[in-house]
Amino acid sequence: MPDAADFPSQPIRTKTQKVEEGWIDYNNHMNVAYYLLAFDHAIDEVFDDVMQIGEGQAKTLQMGPMALQSQIHYLRELRLGQPFHTLFQLLDADHKRVHFFATMINEETGDRAATYESISMNVDLVARRSVPYPDQAAARVEALRTAHAGLPRPSEAGATIAIRRKV
């Protein structure tokens, strides 16, 4: 069974992706929909390889994660061909949900391009109802939660959407 020592006490860096030609919109930068797709690819990597709550679990145990709520902050544009990666931080978790935060980093400039916050829940794919994670996955999720517990909370986490006016 994994413990916190098995996971880094820093955000998890995902594989490099590149902005694809089909992702470019009429503003000549990556369209908002593809930020979500890129984040989804990165999150799948962490869910599958690190926490073991993703596609492998869905195929073998007929249960997998479903998004409950998400929010993206668009900070800097990404252009055709630019490489980027994501930093994943687990903010919280319980027996069937994970609350996480991801930051997209432009590898050419080092700038934060976007952030993504979401809560996902484990779902029995046959009954279509929430269920607890299996023991091994629950242990990995808890170990990562413990490893990330001391990380600073990102400033965008939990932000509300509003027009901010100077008073």
PDB file of C-alpha atoms in Angstrom:
ATOM      1  CA  MET A   1       0.000   0.000   0.000  1.00  0.00           C
ATOM      2  CA  PRO A   2       1.503   3.393  -0.978  1.00  0.00           C
ATOM      3  CA  ASP A   3       2.173   6.120   1.531  1.00  0.00           C
ATOM      4  CA  ALA A   4       2.963   9.797   1.184  1.00  0.00           C
ATOM      5  CA  ALA A   5       6.657   9.037   0.619  1.00  0.00           C
ATOM      6  CA  ASP A   6       5.702   7.373  -2.686  1.00  0.00           C
ATOM      7  CA  PHE A   7       4.470  10.669  -4.128  1.00  0.00           C
ATOM      8  CA  PRO A   8       6.180  14.027  -4.541  1.00  0.00           C
ATOM      9  CA  SER A   9       5.327  16.867  -2.190  1.00  0.00           C
ATOM     10  CA  GLN A  10       5.187  19.081  -5.260  1.00  0.00           C
ATOM     11  CA  PRO A  11       2.744  19.335  -8.153  1.00  0.00           C
ATOM     12  CA  ILE A  12       3.005  16.483 -10.654  1.00  0.00           C
ATOM     13  CA  ARG A  13       4.351  17.480 -14.071  1.00  0.00           C
ATOM     14  CA  THR A  14       2.556  15.853 -16.997  1.00  0.00           C
ATOM     15  CA  LYS A  15       3.904  15.088 -20.462  1.00  0.00           C
ATOM     16  CA  THR A  16       4.500  17.862 -22.967  1.00  0.00           C
ATOM     17  CA  GLN A  17       1.705  18.559 -25.437  1.00  0.00           C
ATOM     18  CA  LYS A  18       1.762  20.949 -28.436  1.00  0.00           C
ATOM     19  CA  VAL A  19      -0.932  23.255 -29.752  1.00  0.00           C
ATOM     20  CA  GLU A  20      -2.309  21.524 -32.840  1.00  0.00           C
ATOM     21  CA  GLU A  21      -3.423  23.207 -36.064  1.00  0.00           C
ATOM     22  CA  GLY A  22      -7.063  22.185 -35.546  1.00  0.00           C
ATOM     23  CA  TRP A  23      -7.057  23.873 -32.131  1.00  0.00           C
ATOM     24  CA  ILE A  24      -6.487  27.375 -33.571  1.00  0.00           C
ATOM     25  CA  ASP A  25      -9.474  29.723 -33.833  1.00  0.00           C
ATOM     26  CA  TYR A  26     -10.188  32.917 -35.782  1.00  0.00           C
ATOM     27  CA  ASN A  27      -8.179  34.911 -33.208  1.00  0.00           C
ATOM     28  CA  ASN A  28      -5.104  32.908 -34.306  1.00  0.00           C
ATOM     29  CA  HIS A  29      -4.589  31.278 -30.909  1.00  0.00           C
ATOM     30  CA  MET A  30      -5.779  28.143 -29.120  1.00  0.00           C
ATOM     31  CA  ASN A  31      -9.568  28.094 -28.866  1.00  0.00           C
ATOM     32  CA  VAL A  32     -11.072  27.901 -25.372  1.00  0.00           C
ATOM     33  CA  ALA A  33     -12.546  24.428 -26.000  1.00  0.00           C
ATOM     34  CA  TYR A  34      -9.088  22.988 -26.625  1.00  0.00           C
ATOM     35  CA  TYR A  35      -7.744  24.238 -23.315  1.00  0.00           C
ATOM     36  CA  LEU A  36     -10.290  21.910 -21.711  1.00  0.00           C
ATOM     37  CA  LEU A  37      -9.260  19.065 -24.039  1.00  0.00           C
ATOM     38  CA  ALA A  38      -5.579  19.619 -23.219  1.00  0.00           C
ATOM     39  CA  PHE A  39      -6.321  19.715 -19.494  1.00  0.00           C
ATOM     40  CA  ASP A  40      -8.398  16.549 -19.877  1.00  0.00           C
ATOM     41  CA  HIS A  41      -5.461  14.740 -21.521  1.00  0.00           C
ATOM     42  CA  ALA A  42      -3.161  15.824 -18.684  1.00  0.00           C
ATOM     43  CA  ILE A  43      -5.658  14.848 -15.975  1.00  0.00           C
ATOM     44  CA  ASP A  44      -6.165  11.444 -17.618  1.00  0.00           C
ATOM     45  CA  GLU A  45      -2.411  10.901 -17.328  1.00  0.00           C
ATOM     46  CA  VAL A  46      -2.448  11.604 -13.578  1.00  0.00           C
ATOM     47  CA  PHE A  47      -5.683   9.687 -12.961  1.00  0.00           C
ATOM     48  CA  ASP A  48      -4.330   6.637 -14.856  1.00  0.00           C
ATOM     49  CA  ASP A  49      -0.635   6.557 -13.950  1.00  0.00           C
ATOM     50  CA  VAL A  50      -0.541   8.094 -10.484  1.00  0.00           C
ATOM     51  CA  MET A  51      -3.855   7.604  -8.703  1.00  0.00           C
ATOM     52  CA  GLN A  52      -5.087   4.630 -10.757  1.00  0.00           C
ATOM     53  CA  ILE A  53      -8.655   5.940 -10.879  1.00  0.00           C
ATOM     54  CA  GLY A  54      -8.892   6.529 -14.640  1.00  0.00           C
ATOM     55  CA  GLU A  55      -9.265   4.516 -17.814  1.00  0.00           C
ATOM     56  CA  GLY A  56      -7.632   1.325 -16.496  1.00  0.00           C
ATOM     57  CA  GLN A  57     -10.063   1.186 -13.596  1.00  0.00           C
ATOM     58  CA  ALA A  58     -12.983   1.916 -15.917  1.00  0.00           C
ATOM     59  CA  LYS A  59     -12.023  -0.990 -18.181  1.00  0.00           C
ATOM     60  CA  THR A  60     -11.253  -3.554 -15.469  1.00  0.00           C
ATOM     61  CA  LEU A  61     -13.652  -2.619 -12.657  1.00  0.00           C
ATOM     62  CA  GLN A  62     -16.412  -0.817 -14.557  1.00  0.00           C
ATOM     63  CA  MET A  63     -15.986   2.352 -12.485  1.00  0.00           C
ATOM     64  CA  GLY A  64     -14.385   5.646 -13.324  1.00  0.00           C
ATOM     65  CA  PRO A  65     -14.251   9.379 -12.689  1.00  0.00           C
ATOM     66  CA  MET A  66     -16.921  11.802 -13.832  1.00  0.00           C
ATOM     67  CA  ALA A  67     -16.592  15.569 -13.560  1.00  0.00           C
ATOM     68  CA  LEU A  68     -18.970  17.330 -11.177  1.00  0.00           C
ATOM     69  CA  GLN A  69     -17.775  20.915 -11.509  1.00  0.00           C
ATOM     70  CA  SER A  70     -14.933  22.687 -13.302  1.00  0.00           C
ATOM     71  CA  GLN A  71     -13.573  26.159 -13.880  1.00  0.00           C
ATOM     72  CA  ILE A  72     -10.849  27.429 -16.222  1.00  0.00           C
ATOM     73  CA  HIS A  73      -8.934  30.679 -15.917  1.00  0.00           C
ATOM     74  CA  TYR A  74      -7.393  31.795 -19.232  1.00  0.00           C
ATOM     75  CA  LEU A  75      -4.221  33.701 -18.386  1.00  0.00           C
ATOM     76  CA  ARG A  76      -2.041  33.854 -21.534  1.00  0.00           C
ATOM     77  CA  GLU A  77      -2.707  32.772 -25.077  1.00  0.00           C
ATOM     78  CA  LEU A  78      -1.064  29.752 -26.645  1.00  0.00           C
ATOM     79  CA  ARG A  79      -0.238  29.767 -30.365  1.00  0.00           C
ATOM     80  CA  LEU A  80       0.180  27.096 -33.030  1.00  0.00           C
ATOM     81  CA  GLY A  81       2.908  24.585 -32.252  1.00  0.00           C
ATOM     82  CA  GLN A  82       3.769  25.944 -28.814  1.00  0.00           C
ATOM     83  CA  PRO A  83       4.715  23.227 -26.329  1.00  0.00           C
ATOM     84  CA  PHE A  84       3.143  23.169 -22.897  1.00  0.00           C
ATOM     85  CA  HIS A  85       2.759  20.885 -19.903  1.00  0.00           C
ATOM     86  CA  THR A  86       0.514  20.816 -16.869  1.00  0.00           C
ATOM     87  CA  LEU A  87       1.279  20.829 -13.154  1.00  0.00           C
ATOM     88  CA  PHE A  88      -1.289  18.820 -11.162  1.00  0.00           C
ATOM     89  CA  GLN A  89      -2.057  19.447  -7.477  1.00  0.00           C
ATOM     90  CA  LEU A  90      -4.538  17.420  -5.436  1.00  0.00           C
ATOM     91  CA  LEU A  91      -6.346  19.879  -3.155  1.00  0.00           C
ATOM     92  CA  ASP A  92      -8.629  17.439  -1.334  1.00  0.00           C
ATOM     93  CA  ALA A  93     -10.182  13.998  -1.564  1.00  0.00           C
ATOM     94  CA  ASP A  94     -12.564  11.680   0.204  1.00  0.00           C
ATOM     95  CA  HIS A  95     -13.722   8.091  -0.314  1.00  0.00           C
ATOM     96  CA  LYS A  96     -15.204   8.804  -3.781  1.00  0.00           C
ATOM     97  CA  ARG A  97     -14.248  12.359  -4.859  1.00  0.00           C
ATOM     98  CA  VAL A  98     -11.115  14.274  -5.780  1.00  0.00           C
ATOM     99  CA  HIS A  99     -10.750  18.065  -5.866  1.00  0.00           C
ATOM    100  CA  PHE A 100      -7.749  19.105  -7.923  1.00  0.00           C
ATOM    101  CA  PHE A 101      -6.054  22.070  -9.530  1.00  0.00           C
ATOM    102  CA  ALA A 102      -3.929  22.105 -12.676  1.00  0.00           C
ATOM    103  CA  THR A 103      -1.750  24.814 -14.159  1.00  0.00           C
ATOM    104  CA  MET A 104      -0.852  24.878 -17.858  1.00  0.00           C
ATOM    105  CA  ILE A 105       2.697  26.117 -18.476  1.00  0.00           C
ATOM    106  CA  ASN A 106       3.952  27.452 -21.815  1.00  0.00           C
ATOM    107  CA  GLU A 107       7.339  25.741 -22.199  1.00  0.00           C
ATOM    108  CA  GLU A 108       8.724  28.454 -24.489  1.00  0.00           C
ATOM    109  CA  THR A 109       8.074  31.359 -22.113  1.00  0.00           C
ATOM    110  CA  GLY A 110       7.539  29.695 -18.729  1.00  0.00           C
ATOM    111  CA  ASP A 111       4.275  31.645 -18.413  1.00  0.00           C
ATOM    112  CA  ARG A 112       1.149  30.190 -16.854  1.00  0.00           C
ATOM    113  CA  ALA A 113      -1.245  29.915 -19.805  1.00  0.00           C
ATOM    114  CA  ALA A 114      -4.312  28.705 -17.895  1.00  0.00           C
ATOM    115  CA  THR A 115      -5.503  27.060 -14.706  1.00  0.00           C
ATOM    116  CA  TYR A 116      -8.150  24.397 -14.264  1.00  0.00           C
ATOM    117  CA  GLU A 117      -9.933  23.443 -11.058  1.00  0.00           C
ATOM    118  CA  SER A 118     -12.331  20.530 -10.859  1.00  0.00           C
ATOM    119  CA  ILE A 119     -14.073  18.008  -8.651  1.00  0.00           C
ATOM    120  CA  SER A 120     -14.552  14.485  -9.987  1.00  0.00           C
ATOM    121  CA  MET A 121     -16.472  11.597  -8.485  1.00  0.00           C
ATOM    122  CA  ASN A 122     -15.992   7.849  -8.849  1.00  0.00           C
ATOM    123  CA  VAL A 123     -18.994   6.273 -10.586  1.00  0.00           C
ATOM    124  CA  ASP A 124     -20.100   2.676 -11.090  1.00  0.00           C
ATOM    125  CA  LEU A 125     -20.410   2.627 -14.884  1.00  0.00           C
ATOM    126  CA  VAL A 126     -23.077  -0.087 -14.863  1.00  0.00           C
ATOM    127  CA  ALA A 127     -25.358   1.276 -12.109  1.00  0.00           C
ATOM    128  CA  ARG A 128     -24.473   4.899 -13.060  1.00  0.00           C
ATOM    129  CA  ARG A 129     -24.203   5.848  -9.390  1.00  0.00           C
ATOM    130  CA  SER A 130     -21.369   7.112  -7.223  1.00  0.00           C
ATOM    131  CA  VAL A 131     -19.335   4.492  -5.377  1.00  0.00           C
ATOM    132  CA  PRO A 132     -16.241   4.528  -3.165  1.00  0.00           C
ATOM    133  CA  TYR A 133     -12.866   3.996  -4.777  1.00  0.00           C
ATOM    134  CA  PRO A 134     -11.563   0.438  -4.555  1.00  0.00           C
ATOM    135  CA  ASP A 135      -9.097  -0.023  -1.674  1.00  0.00           C
ATOM    136  CA  GLN A 136      -5.886   0.209  -3.734  1.00  0.00           C
ATOM    137  CA  ALA A 137      -7.009   3.363  -5.555  1.00  0.00           C
ATOM    138  CA  ALA A 138      -8.305   4.892  -2.299  1.00  0.00           C
ATOM    139  CA  ALA A 139      -4.892   4.326  -0.717  1.00  0.00           C
ATOM    140  CA  ARG A 140      -3.119   6.004  -3.640  1.00  0.00           C
ATOM    141  CA  VAL A 141      -5.518   8.971  -3.612  1.00  0.00           C
ATOM    142  CA  GLU A 142      -5.038   9.393   0.142  1.00  0.00           C
ATOM    143  CA  ALA A 143      -1.254   9.127  -0.177  1.00  0.00           C
ATOM    144  CA  LEU A 144      -1.216  11.835  -2.829  1.00  0.00           C
ATOM    145  CA  ARG A 145      -3.587  14.000  -0.771  1.00  0.00           C
ATOM    146  CA  THR A 146      -1.206  13.686   2.173  1.00  0.00           C
ATOM    147  CA  ALA A 147       1.836  14.445  -0.007  1.00  0.00           C
ATOM    148  CA  HIS A 148       0.179  17.587  -1.391  1.00  0.00           C
ATOM    149  CA  ALA A 149      -1.378  18.735   1.903  1.00  0.00           C
ATOM    150  CA  GLY A 150       1.472  21.143   2.664  1.00  0.00           C
ATOM    151  CA  LEU A 151       1.473  22.844  -0.743  1.00  0.00           C
ATOM    152  CA  PRO A 152       0.227  26.413  -0.917  1.00  0.00           C
ATOM    153  CA  ARG A 153      -3.336  26.739  -2.181  1.00  0.00           C
ATOM    154  CA  PRO A 154      -3.365  28.342  -5.657  1.00  0.00           C
ATOM    155  CA  SER A 155      -4.833  31.841  -5.657  1.00  0.00           C
ATOM    156  CA  GLU A 156      -7.376  30.949  -8.357  1.00  0.00           C
ATOM    157  CA  ALA A 157      -8.700  27.924  -6.431  1.00  0.00           C
ATOM    158  CA  GLY A 158     -12.281  28.451  -5.348  1.00  0.00           C
ATOM    159  CA  ALA A 159     -12.596  31.751  -7.196  1.00  0.00           C
ATOM    160  CA  THR A 160     -16.020  33.034  -8.082  1.00  0.00           C
ATOM    161  CA  ILE A 161     -16.919  34.521 -11.433  1.00  0.00           C
ATOM    162  CA  ALA A 162     -17.812  38.206 -11.297  1.00  0.00           C
ATOM    163  CA  ILE A 163     -17.085  41.533 -12.908  1.00  0.00           C
ATOM    164  CA  ARG A 164     -14.687  43.229 -10.538  1.00  0.00           C
ATOM    165  CA  ARG A 165     -15.265  46.960 -10.168  1.00  0.00           C
ATOM    166  CA  LYS A 166     -13.062  49.518  -8.520  1.00  0.00           C
ATOM    167  CA  VAL A 167     -14.888  51.244  -5.710  1.00  0.00           C
TER     168      VAL A 167
END
